[in-house]
Coordinates of N, CA and C in Angstrom, one line a residue:
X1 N 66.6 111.2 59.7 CA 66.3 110.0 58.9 C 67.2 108.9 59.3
X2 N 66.6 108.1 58.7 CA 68.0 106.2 58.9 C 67.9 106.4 57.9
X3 N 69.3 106.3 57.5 CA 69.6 105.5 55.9 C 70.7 104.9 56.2
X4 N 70.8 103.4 55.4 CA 71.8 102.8 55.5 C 72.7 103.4 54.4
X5 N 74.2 103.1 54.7 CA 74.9 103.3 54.0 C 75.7 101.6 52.9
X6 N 76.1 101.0 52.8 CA 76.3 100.1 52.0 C 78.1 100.3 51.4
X7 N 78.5 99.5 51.3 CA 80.1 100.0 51.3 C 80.6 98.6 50.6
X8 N 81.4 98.7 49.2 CA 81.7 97.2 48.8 C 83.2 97.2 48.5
X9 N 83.5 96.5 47.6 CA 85.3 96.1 47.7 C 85.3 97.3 46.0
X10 N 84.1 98.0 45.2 CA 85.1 99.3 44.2 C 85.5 100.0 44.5
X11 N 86.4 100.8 44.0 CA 87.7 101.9 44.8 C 86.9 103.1 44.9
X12 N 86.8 104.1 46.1 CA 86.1 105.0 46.0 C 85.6 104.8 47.8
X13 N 86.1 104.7 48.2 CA 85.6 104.5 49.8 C 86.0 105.9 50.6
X14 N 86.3 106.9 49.9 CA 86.6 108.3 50.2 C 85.3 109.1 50.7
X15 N 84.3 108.3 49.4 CA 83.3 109.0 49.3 C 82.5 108.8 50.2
X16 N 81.8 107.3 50.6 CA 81.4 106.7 51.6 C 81.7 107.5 53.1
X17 N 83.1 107.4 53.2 CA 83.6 107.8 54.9 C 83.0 109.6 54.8
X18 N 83.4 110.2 54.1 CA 82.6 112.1 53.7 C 80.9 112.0 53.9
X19 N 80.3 110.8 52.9 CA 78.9 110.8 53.3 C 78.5 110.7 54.5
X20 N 78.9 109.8 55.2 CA 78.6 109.1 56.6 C 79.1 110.5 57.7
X21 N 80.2 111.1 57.5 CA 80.3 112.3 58.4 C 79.5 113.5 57.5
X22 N 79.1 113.6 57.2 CA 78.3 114.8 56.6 C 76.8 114.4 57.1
X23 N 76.4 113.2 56.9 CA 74.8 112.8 57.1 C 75.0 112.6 58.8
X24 N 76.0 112.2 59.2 CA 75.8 112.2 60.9 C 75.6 113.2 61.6
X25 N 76.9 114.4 60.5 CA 76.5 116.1 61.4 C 75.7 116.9 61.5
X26 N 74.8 116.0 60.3 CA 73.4 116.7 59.9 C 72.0 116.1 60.8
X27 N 72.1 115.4 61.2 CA 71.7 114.9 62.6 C 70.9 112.9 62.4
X28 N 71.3 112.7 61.1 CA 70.6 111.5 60.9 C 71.4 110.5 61.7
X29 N 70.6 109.3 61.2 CA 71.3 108.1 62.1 C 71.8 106.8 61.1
X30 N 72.7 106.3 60.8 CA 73.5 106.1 59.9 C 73.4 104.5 60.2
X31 N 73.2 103.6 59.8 CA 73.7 101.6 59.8 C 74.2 101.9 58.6
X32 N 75.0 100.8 58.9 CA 76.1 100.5 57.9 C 76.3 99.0 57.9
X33 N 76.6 98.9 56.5 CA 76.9 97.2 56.3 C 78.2 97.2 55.2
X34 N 79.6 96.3 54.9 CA 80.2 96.4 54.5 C 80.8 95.0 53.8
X35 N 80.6 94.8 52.7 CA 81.2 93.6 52.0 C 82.8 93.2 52.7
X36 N 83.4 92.0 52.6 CA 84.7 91.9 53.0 C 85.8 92.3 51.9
X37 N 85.5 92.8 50.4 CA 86.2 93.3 50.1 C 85.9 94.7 49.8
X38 N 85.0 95.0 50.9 CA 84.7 96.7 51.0 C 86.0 97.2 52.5
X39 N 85.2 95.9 53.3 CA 87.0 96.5 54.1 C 88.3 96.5 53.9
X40 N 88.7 95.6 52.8 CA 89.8 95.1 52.3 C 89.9 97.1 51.6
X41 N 89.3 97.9 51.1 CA 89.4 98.7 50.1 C 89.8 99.7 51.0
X42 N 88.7 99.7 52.1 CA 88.9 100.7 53.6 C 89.9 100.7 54.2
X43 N 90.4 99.8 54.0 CA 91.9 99.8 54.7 C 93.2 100.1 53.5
X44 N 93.1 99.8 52.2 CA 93.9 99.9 51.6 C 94.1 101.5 51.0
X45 N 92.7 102.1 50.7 CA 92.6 103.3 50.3 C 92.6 104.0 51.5
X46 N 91.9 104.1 52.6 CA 91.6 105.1 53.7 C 92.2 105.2 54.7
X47 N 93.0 103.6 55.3 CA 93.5 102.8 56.5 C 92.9 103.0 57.8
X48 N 91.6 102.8 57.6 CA 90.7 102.8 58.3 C 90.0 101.2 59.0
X49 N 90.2 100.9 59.9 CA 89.8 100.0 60.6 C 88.5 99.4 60.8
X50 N 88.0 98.0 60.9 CA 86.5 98.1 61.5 C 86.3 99.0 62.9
X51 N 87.3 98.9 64.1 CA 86.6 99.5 65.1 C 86.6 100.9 64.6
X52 N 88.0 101.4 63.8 CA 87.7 103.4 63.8 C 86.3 103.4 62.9
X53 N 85.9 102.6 62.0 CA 84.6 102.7 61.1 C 83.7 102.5 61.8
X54 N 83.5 101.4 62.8 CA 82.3 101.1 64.2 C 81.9 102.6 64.3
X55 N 83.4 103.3 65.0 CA 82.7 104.4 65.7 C 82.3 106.0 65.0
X56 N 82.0 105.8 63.3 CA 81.9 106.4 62.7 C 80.1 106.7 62.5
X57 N 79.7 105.2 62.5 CA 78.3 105.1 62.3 C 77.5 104.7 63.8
X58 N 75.9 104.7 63.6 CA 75.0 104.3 64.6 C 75.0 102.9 64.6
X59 N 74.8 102.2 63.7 CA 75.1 100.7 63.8 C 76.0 100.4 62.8
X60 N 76.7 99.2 62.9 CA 77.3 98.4 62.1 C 77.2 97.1 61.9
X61 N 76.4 96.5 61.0 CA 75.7 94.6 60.5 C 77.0 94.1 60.2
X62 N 77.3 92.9 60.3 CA 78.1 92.3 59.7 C 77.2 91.4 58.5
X63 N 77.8 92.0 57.3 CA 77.3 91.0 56.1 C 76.9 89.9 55.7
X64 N 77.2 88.9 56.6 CA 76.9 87.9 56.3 C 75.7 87.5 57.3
X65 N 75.3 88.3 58.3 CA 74.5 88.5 59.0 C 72.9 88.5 58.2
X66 N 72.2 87.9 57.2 CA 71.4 87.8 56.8 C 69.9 88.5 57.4
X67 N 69.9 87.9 58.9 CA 68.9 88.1 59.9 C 69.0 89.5 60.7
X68 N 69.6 90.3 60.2 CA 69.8 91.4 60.7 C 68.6 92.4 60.6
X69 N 68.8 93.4 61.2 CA 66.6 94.6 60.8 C 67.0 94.9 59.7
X70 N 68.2 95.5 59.2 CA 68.0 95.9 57.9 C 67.3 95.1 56.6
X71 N 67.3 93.5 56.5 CA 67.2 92.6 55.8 C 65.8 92.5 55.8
X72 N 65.3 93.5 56.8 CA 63.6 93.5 57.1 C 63.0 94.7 56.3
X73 N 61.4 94.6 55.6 CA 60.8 95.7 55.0 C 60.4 96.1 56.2
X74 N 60.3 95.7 56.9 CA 59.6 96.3 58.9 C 60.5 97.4 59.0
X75 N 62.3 97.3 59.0 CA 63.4 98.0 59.1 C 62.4 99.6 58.6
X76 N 62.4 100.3 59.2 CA 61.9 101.9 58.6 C 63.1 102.6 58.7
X77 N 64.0 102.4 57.4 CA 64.9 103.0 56.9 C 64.1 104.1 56.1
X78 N 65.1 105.1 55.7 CA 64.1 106.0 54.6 C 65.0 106.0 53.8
X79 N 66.3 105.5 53.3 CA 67.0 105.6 52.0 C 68.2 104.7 52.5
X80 N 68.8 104.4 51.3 CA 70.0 103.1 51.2 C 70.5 103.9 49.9
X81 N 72.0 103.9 50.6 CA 73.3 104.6 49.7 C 74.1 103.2 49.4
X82 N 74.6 102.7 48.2 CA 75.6 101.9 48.0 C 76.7 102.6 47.6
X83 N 77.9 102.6 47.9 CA 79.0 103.6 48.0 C 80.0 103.4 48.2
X84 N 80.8 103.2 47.3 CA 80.8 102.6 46.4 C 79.9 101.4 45.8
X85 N 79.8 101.5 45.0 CA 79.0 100.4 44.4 C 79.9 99.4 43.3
X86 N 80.2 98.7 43.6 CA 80.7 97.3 42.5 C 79.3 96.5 41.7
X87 N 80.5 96.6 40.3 CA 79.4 95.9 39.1 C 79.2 94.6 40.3
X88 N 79.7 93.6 40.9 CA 79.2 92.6 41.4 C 78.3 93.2 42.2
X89 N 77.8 93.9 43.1 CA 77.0 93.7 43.7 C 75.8 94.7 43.1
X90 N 75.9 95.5 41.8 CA 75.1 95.9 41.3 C 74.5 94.8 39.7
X91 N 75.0 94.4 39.6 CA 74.7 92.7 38.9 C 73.6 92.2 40.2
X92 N 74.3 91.9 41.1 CA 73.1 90.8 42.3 C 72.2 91.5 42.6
X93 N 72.0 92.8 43.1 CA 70.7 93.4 43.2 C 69.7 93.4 41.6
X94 N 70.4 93.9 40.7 CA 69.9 93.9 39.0 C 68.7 92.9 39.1
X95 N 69.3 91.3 39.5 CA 68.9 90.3 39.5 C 68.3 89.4 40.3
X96 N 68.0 90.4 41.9 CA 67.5 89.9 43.1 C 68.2 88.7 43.2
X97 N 69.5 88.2 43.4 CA 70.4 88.3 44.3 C 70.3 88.4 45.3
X98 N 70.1 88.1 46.8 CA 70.2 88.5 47.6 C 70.7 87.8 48.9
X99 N 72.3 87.2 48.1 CA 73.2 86.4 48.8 C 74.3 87.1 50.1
X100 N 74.0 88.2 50.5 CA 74.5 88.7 51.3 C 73.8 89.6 52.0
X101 N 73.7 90.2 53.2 CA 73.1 91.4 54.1 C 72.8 92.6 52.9
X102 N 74.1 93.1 52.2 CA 74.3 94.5 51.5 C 73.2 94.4 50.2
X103 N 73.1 93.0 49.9 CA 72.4 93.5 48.7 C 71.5 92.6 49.2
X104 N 70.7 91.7 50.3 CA 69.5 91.9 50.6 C 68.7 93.3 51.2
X105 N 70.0 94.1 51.8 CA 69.2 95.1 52.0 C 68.7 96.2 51.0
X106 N 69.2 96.0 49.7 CA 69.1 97.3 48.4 C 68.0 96.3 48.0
X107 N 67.9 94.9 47.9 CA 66.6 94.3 47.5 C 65.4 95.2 48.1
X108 N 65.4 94.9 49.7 CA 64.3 95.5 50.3 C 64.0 97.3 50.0
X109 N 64.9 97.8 49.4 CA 65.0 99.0 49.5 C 64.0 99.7 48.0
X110 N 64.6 98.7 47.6 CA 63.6 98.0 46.1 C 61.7 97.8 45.9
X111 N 61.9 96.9 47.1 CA 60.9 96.0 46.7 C 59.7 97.6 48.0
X112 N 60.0 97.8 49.0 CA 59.4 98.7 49.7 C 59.5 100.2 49.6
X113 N 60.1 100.2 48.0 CA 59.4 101.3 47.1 C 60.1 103.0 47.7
X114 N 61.4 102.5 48.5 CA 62.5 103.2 49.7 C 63.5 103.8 48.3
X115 N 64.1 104.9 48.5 CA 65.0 105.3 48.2 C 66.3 104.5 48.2
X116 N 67.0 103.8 46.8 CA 67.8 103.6 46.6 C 68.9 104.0 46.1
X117 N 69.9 104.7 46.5 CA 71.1 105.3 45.7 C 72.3 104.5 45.4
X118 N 72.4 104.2 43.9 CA 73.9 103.1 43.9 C 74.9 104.4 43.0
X119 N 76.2 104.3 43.8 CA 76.9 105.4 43.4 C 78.4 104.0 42.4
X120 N 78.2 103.9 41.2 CA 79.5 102.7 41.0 C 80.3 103.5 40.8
X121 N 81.7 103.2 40.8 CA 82.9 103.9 40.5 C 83.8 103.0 39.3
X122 N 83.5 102.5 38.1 CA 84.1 102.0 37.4 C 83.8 102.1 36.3
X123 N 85.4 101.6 35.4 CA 85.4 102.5 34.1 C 86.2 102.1 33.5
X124 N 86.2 101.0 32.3 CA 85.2 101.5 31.5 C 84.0 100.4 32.0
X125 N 82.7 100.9 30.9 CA 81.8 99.5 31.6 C 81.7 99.0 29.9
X126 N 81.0 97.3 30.4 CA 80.8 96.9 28.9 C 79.6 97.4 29.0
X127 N 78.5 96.9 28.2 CA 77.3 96.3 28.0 C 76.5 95.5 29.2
X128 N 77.2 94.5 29.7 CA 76.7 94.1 30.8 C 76.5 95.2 32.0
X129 N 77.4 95.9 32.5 CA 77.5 96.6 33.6 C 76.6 97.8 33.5
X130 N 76.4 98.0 32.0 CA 75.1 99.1 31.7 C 74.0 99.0 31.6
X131 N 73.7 97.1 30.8 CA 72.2 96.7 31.5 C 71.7 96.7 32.7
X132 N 72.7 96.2 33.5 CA 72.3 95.8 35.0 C 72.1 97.5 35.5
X133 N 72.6 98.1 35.0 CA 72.7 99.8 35.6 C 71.0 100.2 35.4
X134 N 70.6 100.0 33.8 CA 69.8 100.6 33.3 C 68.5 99.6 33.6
X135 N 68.8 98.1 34.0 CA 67.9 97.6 34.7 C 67.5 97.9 36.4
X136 N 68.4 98.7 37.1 CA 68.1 98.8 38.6 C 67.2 100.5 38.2
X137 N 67.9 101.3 37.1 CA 67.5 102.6 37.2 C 65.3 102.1 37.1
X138 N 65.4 101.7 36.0 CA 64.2 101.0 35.5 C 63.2 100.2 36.9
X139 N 63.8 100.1 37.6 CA 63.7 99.1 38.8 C 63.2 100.5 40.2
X140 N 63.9 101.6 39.8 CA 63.5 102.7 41.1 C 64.8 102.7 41.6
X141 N 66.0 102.5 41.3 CA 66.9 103.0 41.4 C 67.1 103.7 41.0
X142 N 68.1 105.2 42.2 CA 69.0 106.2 41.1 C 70.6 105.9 41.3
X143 N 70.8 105.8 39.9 CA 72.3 105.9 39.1 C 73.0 106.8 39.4
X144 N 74.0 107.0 40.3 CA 75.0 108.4 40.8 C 76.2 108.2 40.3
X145 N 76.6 107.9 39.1 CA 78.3 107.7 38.8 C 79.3 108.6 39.4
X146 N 80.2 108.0 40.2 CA 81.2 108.9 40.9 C 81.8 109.5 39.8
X147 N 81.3 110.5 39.2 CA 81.9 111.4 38.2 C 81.9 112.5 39.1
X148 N 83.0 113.6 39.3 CA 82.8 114.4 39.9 C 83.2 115.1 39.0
X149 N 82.1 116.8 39.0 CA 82.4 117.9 37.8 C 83.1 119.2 38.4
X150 N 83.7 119.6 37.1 CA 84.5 120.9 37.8 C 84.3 122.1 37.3
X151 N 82.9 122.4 37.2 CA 82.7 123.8 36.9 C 82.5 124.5 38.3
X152 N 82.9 123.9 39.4 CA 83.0 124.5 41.0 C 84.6 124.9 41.1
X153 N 85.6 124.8 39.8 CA 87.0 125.4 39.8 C 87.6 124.3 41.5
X154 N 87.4 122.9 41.4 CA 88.0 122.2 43.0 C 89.6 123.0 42.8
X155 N 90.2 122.6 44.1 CA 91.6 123.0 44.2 C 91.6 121.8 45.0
X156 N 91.4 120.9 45.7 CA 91.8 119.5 46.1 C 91.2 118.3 46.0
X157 N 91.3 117.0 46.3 CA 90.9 116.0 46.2 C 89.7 116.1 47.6
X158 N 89.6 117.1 48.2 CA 88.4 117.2 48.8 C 87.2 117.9 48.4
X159 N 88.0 118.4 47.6 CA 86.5 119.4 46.9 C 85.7 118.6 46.1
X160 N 86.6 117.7 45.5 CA 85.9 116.9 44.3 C 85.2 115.7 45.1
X161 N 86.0 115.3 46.4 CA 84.6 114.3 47.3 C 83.5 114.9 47.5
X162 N 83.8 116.1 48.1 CA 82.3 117.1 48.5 C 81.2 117.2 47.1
X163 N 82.1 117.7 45.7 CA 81.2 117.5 45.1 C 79.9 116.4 44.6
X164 N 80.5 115.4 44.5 CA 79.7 114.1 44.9 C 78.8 114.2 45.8
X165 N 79.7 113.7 46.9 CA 78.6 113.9 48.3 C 77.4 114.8 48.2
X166 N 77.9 116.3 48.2 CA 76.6 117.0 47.7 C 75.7 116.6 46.9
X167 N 75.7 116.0 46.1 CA 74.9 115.6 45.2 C 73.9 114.3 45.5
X168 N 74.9 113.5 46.1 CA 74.1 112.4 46.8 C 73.1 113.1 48.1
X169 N 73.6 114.1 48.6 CA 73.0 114.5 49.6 C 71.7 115.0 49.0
X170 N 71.5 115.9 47.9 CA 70.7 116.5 47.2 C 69.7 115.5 46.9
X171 N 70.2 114.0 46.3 CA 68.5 113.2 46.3 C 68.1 112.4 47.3
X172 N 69.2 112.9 49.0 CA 68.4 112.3 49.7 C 67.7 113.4 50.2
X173 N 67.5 114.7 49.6 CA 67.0 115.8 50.4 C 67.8 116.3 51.5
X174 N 68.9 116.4 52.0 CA 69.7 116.3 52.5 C 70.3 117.7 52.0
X175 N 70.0 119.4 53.0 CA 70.5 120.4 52.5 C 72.3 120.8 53.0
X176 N 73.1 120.8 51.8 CA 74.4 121.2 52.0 C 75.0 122.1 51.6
X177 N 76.0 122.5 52.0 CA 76.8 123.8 51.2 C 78.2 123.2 50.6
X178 N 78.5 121.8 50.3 CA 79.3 121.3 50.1 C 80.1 122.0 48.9
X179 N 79.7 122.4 48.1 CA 80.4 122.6 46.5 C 79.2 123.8 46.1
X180 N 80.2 124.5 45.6 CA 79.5 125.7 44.7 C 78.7 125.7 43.2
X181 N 77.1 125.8 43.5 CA 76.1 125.4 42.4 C 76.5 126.2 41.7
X182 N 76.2 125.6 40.1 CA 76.3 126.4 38.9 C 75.1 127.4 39.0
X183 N 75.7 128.8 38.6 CA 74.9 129.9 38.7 C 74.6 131.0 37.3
X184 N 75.7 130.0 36.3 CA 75.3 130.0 34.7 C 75.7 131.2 34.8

């Protein structure tokens, strides 16, 4: 599959860099697009560079790149992960917004009826941040709150990214052995 990945300035860019190597080992092909305070996060949480991130994925858009294939319904992506997802750029999609590469491409992912995953990582939310949630769900979006559960007993801060990940991986159809399913 292509699926873009999507990467903004909310904290949680752990999860993003795990997806992206999990969906590459699994043999997809990965574009990526990154807000400038998505790299500001990449480097402050991960210390990860644009070139070490270049050589992570199959392509990399620069954002502001408008005219890019992703910004295209032609683009035959089969799913768009936002991941982190920020209330701002889940506000601009809510409201077709589509002032930048990242969230003209969740537009199109929208509008061409494509698998959209927004994963937000913030907390608390008002009212606003729940409309706009409960307006994209409404819209054909799925809602993936980085809530990670621990009935899989984690013992590190990697178990608890995998558990995520798996999960995202799960509605892109994407088979993993990441975290151990409840077996009740």
């Amino acid at each position: 599959m292509k699926i873009v990945v999507g990467i903004t300035g909310a904290s949680g860019s752990i999860y993003a860099l795990r997806l992206i190597d999990v969906l590459r080992e699994a043999g997809h092909e990965i574009h990526a697009v990154v807000t400038d305070s998505g790299w500001q996060v990449l480097d402050y949480e991960c210390q990860v560079s644009r070139d070490a991130f270049s050589r992570r994925v199959d392509v990399l858009y620069d954002n502001h790149d408008v005219g890019a294939a992703i910004a295209s319904g032609s683009f035959r992506m089969q799913a768009m992960v936002v991941l982190p997802c920020s209330m701002h750029t889940a506000g601009c999609v809510a409201h077709g917004i589509t002032d930048n590469l990242l969230t003209r491409a969740a537009d199109v992912a929208l509008k061409e009826g494509r698998p959209l995953l927004l994963v937000p990582r913030e907390t608390p939310m008002h009212a606003i941040h729940l409309e706009n949630l409960l307006k994209l769900a409404q819209a054909g979006a799925r809602i993936i709150p980085a809530c990670p559960g621990f009935y899989h007993r984690p013992q590190s801060i990697g178990e608890l990214v995998d558990m995520l990940v798996g999960k995202i991986c799960d509605q892109l159809g994407v088979e993993t052995d990441l975290f151990a399913r409840w077996q009740g």
